[in-house]
Tab-separated table of C-alpha atoms in Angstrom:
chain	number	residue	atom	x	y	z
J	1	MET	CA	7.828	-78.689	-229.172
J	2	ALA	CA	4.501	-78.369	-227.361
J	3	THR	CA	5.444	-74.924	-225.993
J	4	GLN	CA	6.409	-73.634	-229.422
J	5	HIS	CA	3.153	-74.924	-230.873
J	6	ASP	CA	1.102	-73.257	-228.120
J	7	ASN	CA	2.929	-69.947	-228.594
J	8	ALA	CA	2.353	-70.031	-232.358
J	9	LEU	CA	-1.337	-70.811	-231.852
J	10	THR	CA	-1.652	-67.995	-229.280
J	11	ARG	CA	-0.085	-65.505	-231.684
J	12	ALA	CA	-2.371	-66.671	-234.513
J	13	LEU	CA	-5.464	-66.284	-232.339
J	14	ALA	CA	-4.320	-62.871	-231.160
J	15	GLY	CA	-4.119	-61.697	-234.772
J	16	LEU	CA	-7.785	-62.482	-235.461
J	17	PRO	CA	-10.035	-59.396	-235.683
J	18	GLY	CA	-12.751	-58.957	-233.099
J	19	PRO	CA	-13.382	-60.845	-229.844
J	20	LEU	CA	-13.146	-64.631	-229.816
J	21	PRO	CA	-16.384	-66.594	-229.322
J	22	PRO	CA	-16.799	-68.282	-225.922
J	23	SER	CA	-17.452	-71.674	-227.545
J	24	GLY	CA	-17.558	-73.365	-230.919
J	25	VAL	CA	-15.038	-73.590	-233.724
J	26	ILE	CA	-12.575	-70.770	-234.466
J	27	HIS	CA	-11.344	-70.477	-238.062
J	28	ILE	CA	-7.775	-69.531	-238.951
J	29	ALA	CA	-8.013	-68.921	-242.714
J	30	VAL	CA	-4.718	-69.023	-244.655
J	31	PRO	CA	-5.068	-68.341	-248.414
J	32	HIS	CA	-4.170	-71.245	-250.710
J	33	PRO	CA	-1.660	-70.220	-253.420
J	34	SER	CA	-2.354	-73.399	-255.429
J	35	ARG	CA	-4.064	-76.819	-255.372
J	36	PHE	CA	-7.482	-75.810	-254.056
J	37	THR	CA	-11.101	-76.454	-254.997
J	38	ILE	CA	-14.082	-74.118	-254.533
J	39	VAL	CA	-16.928	-76.011	-252.822
J	40	GLY	CA	-20.314	-74.435	-252.220
J	41	ASN	CA	-21.830	-74.421	-248.739
J	42	HIS	CA	-24.973	-75.971	-250.219
J	43	LEU	CA	-22.920	-79.186	-250.496
J	44	ALA	CA	-20.585	-78.844	-247.497
J	45	GLN	CA	-23.519	-77.968	-245.169
J	46	HIS	CA	-26.286	-79.984	-246.844
J	47	THR	CA	-28.950	-80.899	-244.310
J	48	GLU	CA	-30.243	-84.018	-246.076
J	49	LEU	CA	-26.985	-85.632	-247.220
J	50	SER	CA	-24.988	-87.955	-244.993
J	51	LEU	CA	-21.441	-87.089	-244.004
J	52	THR	CA	-20.152	-89.873	-246.260
J	53	ALA	CA	-22.056	-88.450	-249.250
J	54	ILE	CA	-20.759	-84.929	-248.559
J	55	GLY	CA	-17.165	-86.165	-248.306
J	56	ILE	CA	-17.404	-88.210	-251.514
J	57	GLY	CA	-19.041	-85.257	-253.295
J	58	VAL	CA	-16.197	-82.929	-252.279
J	59	HIS	CA	-13.631	-85.566	-253.307
J	60	ILE	CA	-15.202	-86.076	-256.756
J	61	GLN	CA	-15.391	-82.300	-257.293
J	62	SER	CA	-11.633	-82.011	-256.611
J	63	LEU	CA	-10.671	-84.682	-259.191
J	64	PRO	CA	-9.696	-83.869	-262.784
J	65	THR	CA	-11.991	-84.739	-265.671
J	66	GLY	CA	-11.655	-88.374	-266.709
J	67	SER	CA	-10.886	-89.740	-263.223
J	68	GLU	CA	-12.457	-93.047	-262.222
J	69	VAL	CA	-15.203	-92.443	-259.639
J	70	GLY	CA	-16.951	-95.820	-259.703
J	71	ILE	CA	-17.827	-97.781	-256.573
J	72	LYS	CA	-14.814	-100.084	-256.795
J	73	ALA	CA	-12.421	-97.212	-257.570
J	74	LEU	CA	-13.611	-95.232	-254.520
J	75	ALA	CA	-13.604	-98.341	-252.292
J	76	SER	CA	-9.946	-98.972	-253.175
J	77	ARG	CA	-9.119	-95.375	-252.168
J	78	PHE	CA	-11.085	-95.031	-248.900
J	79	THR	CA	-11.786	-97.274	-245.907
J	80	GLU	CA	-15.570	-97.237	-246.403
J	81	GLY	CA	-16.908	-100.393	-247.983
J	82	GLU	CA	-18.671	-100.697	-251.317
J	83	THR	CA	-22.109	-100.723	-249.659
J	84	ARG	CA	-21.654	-97.338	-247.933
J	85	ILE	CA	-20.051	-95.795	-251.009
J	86	ALA	CA	-22.878	-97.017	-253.252
J	87	ALA	CA	-25.451	-95.553	-250.835
J	88	ALA	CA	-23.590	-92.220	-250.774
J	89	LEU	CA	-23.493	-92.076	-254.584
J	90	ARG	CA	-27.231	-92.725	-254.701
J	91	GLU	CA	-27.751	-89.808	-252.285
J	92	LEU	CA	-25.718	-87.480	-254.516
J	93	GLU	CA	-27.668	-88.738	-257.530
J	94	ALA	CA	-31.017	-88.152	-255.801
J	95	HIS	CA	-30.110	-84.524	-254.972
J	96	GLY	CA	-28.864	-83.718	-258.481
J	97	TYR	CA	-25.123	-83.550	-257.844
J	98	LEU	CA	-24.359	-86.782	-259.707
J	99	SER	CA	-25.758	-88.195	-262.951
J	100	ARG	CA	-25.012	-91.700	-264.245
J	101	THR	CA	-26.397	-92.705	-267.656
J	102	ARG	CA	-25.808	-95.658	-269.946
J	103	VAL	CA	-24.551	-94.558	-273.392
J	104	ARG	CA	-23.906	-96.684	-276.478
J	105	LEU	CA	-20.682	-95.756	-278.289
J	106	ALA	CA	-20.150	-95.806	-282.036
J	107	ASN	CA	-18.637	-99.296	-281.819
J	108	GLY	CA	-21.797	-100.611	-280.123
J	109	ARG	CA	-20.296	-100.936	-276.617
J	110	LEU	CA	-22.316	-99.700	-273.638
J	111	VAL	CA	-20.538	-97.474	-271.106
J	112	THR	CA	-21.614	-95.571	-267.996
J	113	ARG	CA	-21.150	-91.799	-268.313
J	114	THR	CA	-20.791	-90.030	-264.947
J	115	VAL	CA	-21.357	-86.248	-264.721
J	116	PHE	CA	-20.881	-84.238	-261.504
J	117	CYS	CA	-22.499	-80.780	-261.227
J	118	ASN	CA	-21.262	-78.422	-258.524
J	119	GLN	CA	-24.579	-76.474	-258.616
J	120	PRO	CA	-27.429	-78.911	-259.346
J	121	GLY	CA	-30.238	-76.377	-259.749
J	122	ALA	CA	-28.324	-73.796	-261.812
J	123	ALA	CA	-27.683	-76.091	-264.806
J	124	LEU	CA	-31.390	-76.219	-265.701
J	125	ARG	CA	-32.416	-72.559	-265.225
J	126	GLY	CA	-32.901	-70.196	-268.148
J	127	GLY	CA	-31.466	-72.435	-270.886
J	128	THR	CA	-27.909	-72.045	-269.608
J	129	VAL	CA	-25.155	-74.328	-270.759
J	130	VAL	CA	-22.626	-76.288	-268.758
J	131	THR	CA	-19.055	-75.647	-269.875
J	132	PRO	CA	-15.925	-77.217	-268.332
J	133	VAL	CA	-13.363	-74.468	-267.696
J	134	PRO	CA	-10.297	-74.456	-265.440
J	135	LEU	CA	-10.114	-72.202	-262.423
J	136	VAL	CA	-7.430	-69.651	-263.434
J	137	ALA	CA	-6.906	-66.314	-261.719
J	138	PRO	CA	-7.274	-63.252	-264.016
J	139	ALA	CA	-3.977	-61.973	-265.372
J	140	ALA	CA	-4.878	-58.348	-264.556
J	141	VAL	CA	-4.934	-59.020	-260.789
J	142	PRO	CA	-1.398	-58.925	-259.379
J	143	ALA	CA	-0.531	-61.949	-257.282
J	144	PRO	CA	2.708	-63.588	-256.152
J	145	GLU	CA	1.759	-66.810	-257.970
J	146	PRO	CA	-0.939	-67.603	-260.504
J	147	LEU	CA	-3.911	-69.219	-258.768
J	148	VAL	CA	-4.436	-72.279	-260.947
J	149	ALA	CA	-6.503	-75.215	-259.800
J	150	PRO	CA	-5.118	-78.565	-260.977
J	151	ALA	CA	-8.536	-79.962	-261.923
J	152	PRO	CA	-11.173	-78.519	-264.247
J	153	VAL	CA	-14.656	-78.234	-262.767
J	154	LEU	CA	-18.132	-77.680	-264.151
J	155	VAL	CA	-19.400	-74.090	-263.905
J	156	VAL	CA	-22.617	-72.600	-265.275
J	157	ALA	CA	-22.383	-69.711	-267.779
J	158	ALA	CA	-25.261	-67.602	-269.094
J	159	ALA	CA	-23.834	-67.626	-272.639
J	160	PRO	CA	-21.580	-70.047	-274.516
J	161	ALA	CA	-17.954	-69.734	-273.441
J	162	PRO	CA	-15.406	-68.433	-275.963
J	163	THR	CA	-13.733	-71.055	-278.084
J	164	PRO	CA	-10.480	-72.160	-276.390
J	165	PRO	CA	-7.274	-72.320	-278.454
J	166	PRO	CA	-6.882	-75.649	-280.259
J	167	SER	CA	-4.760	-78.189	-278.445
J	168	PRO	CA	-1.794	-79.851	-280.212
J	169	SER	CA	-3.397	-83.284	-280.451
J	170	PRO	CA	-7.023	-83.341	-279.307
J	171	SER	CA	-8.475	-86.750	-278.654
J	172	PRO	CA	-11.896	-87.082	-280.306
J	173	GLU	CA	-14.637	-87.961	-277.877
J	174	PRO	CA	-16.863	-90.845	-278.994
J	175	THR	CA	-20.296	-89.668	-280.000
J	176	PRO	CA	-23.290	-91.692	-278.842
J	177	VAL	CA	-25.524	-93.299	-281.433
J	178	PRO	CA	-28.909	-91.532	-281.819
J	179	GLU	CA	-31.713	-92.941	-279.757
J	180	GLU	CA	-33.825	-93.669	-282.855
J	181	SER	CA	-31.481	-96.440	-284.000
J	182	HIS	CA	-31.209	-98.202	-280.635
J	183	PRO	CA	-33.887	-99.080	-278.086
J	184	PRO	CA	-33.556	-97.612	-274.579
J	185	VAL	CA	-31.318	-99.594	-272.259
J	186	ARG	CA	-32.931	-101.010	-269.133
J	187	VAL	CA	-30.477	-101.015	-266.245
J	188	PRO	CA	-31.100	-103.882	-263.785
J	189	SER	CA	-31.997	-103.057	-260.214
J	190	ARG	CA	-29.100	-102.674	-257.771
J	191	THR	CA	-30.856	-104.835	-255.195
J	192	ALA	CA	-31.571	-108.437	-256.161
J	193	PRO	CA	-34.898	-109.895	-254.957
J	194	LYS	CA	-34.592	-111.880	-251.769
J	195	ALA	CA	-35.407	-115.566	-251.841
J	196	ALA	CA	-38.537	-116.679	-250.030
J	197	ARG	CA	-37.932	-117.986	-246.517
J	198	ARG	CA	-38.372	-121.698	-245.944
J	199	PRO	CA	-41.311	-122.652	-243.720
J	200	LEU	CA	-40.863	-124.246	-240.309
J	201	PRO	CA	-40.535	-128.051	-240.655
J	202	ARG	CA	-43.448	-130.129	-239.434
J	203	PRO	CA	-43.672	-133.827	-238.509
J	204	ARG	CA	-45.812	-136.293	-240.371
J	205	GLU	CA	-47.961	-136.685	-237.238
J	206	LEU	CA	-47.757	-134.448	-234.156
J	207	THR	CA	-48.503	-136.970	-231.435
J	208	PRO	CA	-49.054	-135.958	-227.778
J	209	GLU	CA	-45.678	-137.494	-226.851
J	210	LEU	CA	-43.842	-135.445	-229.482
J	211	ARG	CA	-45.666	-132.266	-228.416
J	212	ARG	CA	-44.824	-132.827	-224.739
J	213	THR	CA	-41.139	-133.515	-225.395
J	214	ALA	CA	-40.782	-130.607	-227.834
J	215	SER	CA	-42.410	-128.163	-225.389
J	216	ALA	CA	-40.064	-129.287	-222.610
J	217	ILE	CA	-36.997	-128.804	-224.838
J	218	LEU	CA	-38.063	-125.289	-225.890
J	219	ALA	CA	-39.015	-124.195	-222.384
J	220	GLY	CA	-35.691	-125.459	-221.005
J	221	LEU	CA	-33.476	-123.604	-223.488
J	222	ARG	CA	-33.036	-120.702	-221.039
J	223	SER	CA	-31.318	-123.119	-218.640
J	224	HIS	CA	-28.592	-123.710	-221.263
J	225	ALA	CA	-28.525	-120.190	-222.767
J	226	LYS	CA	-29.941	-117.361	-220.650
J	227	GLU	CA	-30.558	-115.253	-223.783
J	228	LEU	CA	-33.120	-117.707	-225.200
J	229	VAL	CA	-36.160	-116.761	-223.121
J	230	LEU	CA	-39.241	-117.766	-225.129
J	231	SER	CA	-42.824	-116.814	-224.410
J	232	GLU	CA	-45.648	-119.352	-224.269
J	233	ASP	CA	-46.857	-118.286	-227.710
J	234	ASP	CA	-43.337	-118.728	-229.122
J	235	VAL	CA	-43.069	-122.212	-227.622
J	236	GLU	CA	-46.457	-123.185	-229.055
J	237	ALA	CA	-45.476	-121.914	-232.519
J	238	LEU	CA	-42.071	-123.659	-232.518
J	239	VAL	CA	-43.269	-127.062	-231.227
J	240	PRO	CA	-43.789	-128.533	-234.759
J	241	GLY	CA	-40.183	-127.717	-235.717
J	242	VAL	CA	-38.704	-129.529	-232.692
J	243	ALA	CA	-41.148	-132.408	-233.233
J	244	ALA	CA	-39.833	-132.803	-236.791
J	245	TRP	CA	-36.302	-133.180	-235.382
J	246	LEU	CA	-37.487	-135.742	-232.807
J	247	GLU	CA	-39.347	-137.660	-235.530
J	248	ARG	CA	-36.027	-137.989	-237.372
J	249	ASP	CA	-34.466	-139.632	-234.270
J	250	ALA	CA	-32.529	-136.510	-233.184
J	251	HIS	CA	-31.519	-136.704	-229.506
J	252	PRO	CA	-32.789	-133.867	-227.257
J	253	ASP	CA	-29.190	-132.965	-226.338
J	254	THR	CA	-28.388	-132.657	-230.057
J	255	ILE	CA	-31.328	-130.280	-230.522
J	256	ARG	CA	-30.285	-128.138	-227.527
J	257	HIS	CA	-26.703	-127.939	-228.785
J	258	ALA	CA	-27.847	-126.852	-232.262
J	259	LEU	CA	-30.115	-124.125	-230.827
J	260	THR	CA	-27.778	-122.686	-228.146
J	261	THR	CA	-24.283	-122.797	-229.706
J	262	GLU	CA	-22.591	-119.586	-230.967
J	263	LEU	CA	-25.519	-117.253	-230.488
J	264	PRO	CA	-25.220	-113.636	-231.735
J	265	GLN	CA	-24.613	-111.147	-228.948
J	266	PRO	CA	-26.965	-109.758	-227.951
J	267	PRO	CA	-29.751	-111.775	-229.610
J	268	LYS	CA	-32.526	-109.308	-230.440
J	269	HIS	CA	-35.199	-111.858	-231.450
J	270	PRO	CA	-34.685	-115.255	-229.719
J	271	ALA	CA	-37.767	-116.822	-231.301
J	272	LYS	CA	-36.600	-115.914	-234.821
J	273	ILE	CA	-33.144	-117.363	-234.127
J	274	VAL	CA	-34.640	-120.654	-232.907
J	275	LYS	CA	-37.008	-120.830	-235.888
J	276	HIS	CA	-34.178	-120.163	-238.348
J	277	ARG	CA	-31.949	-122.869	-236.870
J	278	LEU	CA	-34.761	-125.411	-236.683
J	279	THR	CA	-35.430	-124.803	-240.385
J	280	VAL	CA	-31.909	-124.546	-241.787
J	281	LEU	CA	-30.148	-127.183	-239.637
J	282	LEU	CA	-32.855	-129.867	-239.943
J	283	PRO	CA	-31.042	-133.258	-240.244
J	284	PRO	CA	-32.093	-135.814	-242.863
J	285	PRO	CA	-33.993	-138.950	-241.808
J	286	LEU	CA	-31.883	-141.901	-240.708
J	287	PRO	CA	-31.430	-144.506	-243.474
J	288	GLY	CA	-33.367	-147.761	-243.133
J	289	ALA	CA	-32.307	-151.361	-243.559
J	290	GLN	CA	-33.027	-151.320	-247.293
J	291	GLU	CA	-30.794	-148.294	-247.880
J	292	LEU	CA	-27.937	-149.885	-245.913
J	293	ALA	CA	-28.218	-153.342	-247.620
J	294	PRO	CA	-25.255	-154.238	-249.855
J	295	VAL	CA	-25.798	-153.871	-253.581
J	296	ARG	CA	-26.095	-157.165	-255.444
J	297	ARG	CA	-23.893	-157.367	-258.487
J	298	THR	CA	-24.677	-159.530	-261.547
J	299	LEU	CA	-21.926	-161.956	-262.553
J	300	VAL	CA	-20.829	-161.366	-266.155
J	301	ILE	CA	-19.162	-164.334	-267.930
J	302	PRO	CA	-16.487	-163.135	-270.396
J	303	LEU	CA	-16.234	-164.136	-274.069
J	304	GLN	CA	-13.587	-166.712	-275.138
J	305	ASN	CA	-12.329	-167.781	-278.589
J	306	CYS	CA	-12.646	-171.510	-279.309
J	307	ASP	CA	-9.270	-173.247	-279.743
J	308	GLY	CA	-10.712	-175.461	-282.512
J	309	CYS	CA	-12.950	-173.292	-284.715
J	310	ASP	CA	-12.033	-169.831	-283.382
J	311	ARG	CA	-15.693	-169.201	-282.662
J	312	ALA	CA	-16.656	-166.895	-279.727
J	313	PHE	CA	-18.387	-168.428	-276.742
J	314	ARG	CA	-18.876	-167.495	-273.085
J	315	ALA	CA	-16.853	-169.371	-270.478
J	316	THR	CA	-14.849	-168.633	-267.361
J	317	ALA	CA	-11.681	-170.121	-268.886
J	318	PRO	CA	-10.308	-170.620	-272.454
J	319	GLY	CA	-11.036	-173.928	-274.275
J	320	HIS	CA	-13.425	-175.347	-276.871
J	321	CYS	CA	-16.962	-174.345	-277.659
J	322	ARG	CA	-19.889	-176.751	-277.187
J	323	GLY	CA	-19.834	-178.005	-280.808
J	324	CYS	CA	-16.092	-178.754	-280.793
J	325	ARG	CA	-16.409	-180.521	-277.436
J	326	SER	CA	-19.187	-182.722	-278.856
J	327	GLU	CA	-17.042	-183.631	-281.899
J	328	LEU	CA	-14.045	-184.435	-279.695
J	329	THR	CA	-16.217	-186.640	-277.432
J	330	ALA	CA	-17.665	-188.524	-280.453
J	331	ALA	CA	-14.197	-189.056	-281.968
J	332	ALA	CA	-12.829	-190.369	-278.712
J	333	ALA	CA	-15.755	-192.809	-278.384
């Protein structure tokens, strides 16, 4: 099979006109009879777009009108994640290939209308109009098969296109409500604001003993994890955080284990990693004797119905109330 493939490739290269280049790509162009899309070199060879944006732009241009091209729809089709696809769509939008606007329909529902333009600059020159037409080869040109592209694309015409023949059952497109009747829609930002970072914990009182012990723990971290090499300035800045742990009765071995376990490889900023763990993993203070004391419960005596007068009274066992007991005692006497 390999020999046949090499012979076929040799014959194909021999049929190319002119001498072959000593290096670089060699094109063997075979005409497409059907299922093709015309893509401009301004998109395929764009110098400012990423390769992901160029590929997604070519893919969207090859799809028929009405196809879903949202972030989740593209992420379910390709291996790139939603973050890379969203960034690529923003690139296409910044260079004029893609337009996403929020439109209010007649029923009041807001939808996102996505428009892809195969020539961004041509749609705005000279008052031209954008008309969706299918790519169909002229009937006057003889060809073995009609060159029909399966998907309609957007092309720019200098004058309005002729009215196409009416379709059997056209589906009416919802018309947006005029802007005068509805206020402009403010689309929220794609990037949520980041929460403020928590400050490094500090002890109630940084005594000389706490400072000495904390400095020794920080300086000795490289003996337990060779990646955590801290400078003197880093040690001095991180001493209050370790002192806060020691003030809460954390053992030095516990602090070393929390700062040196499961480090990212390779750690780019050791001081930032230590500061983050000292802040996020700070243990709570140990409970005192008052917090650990048992809770005193109040004894509640239940209500009983008197056997003589059926009056309610509180007692641990059924019987007679105080008045009935007094009458029984006087009668017995």
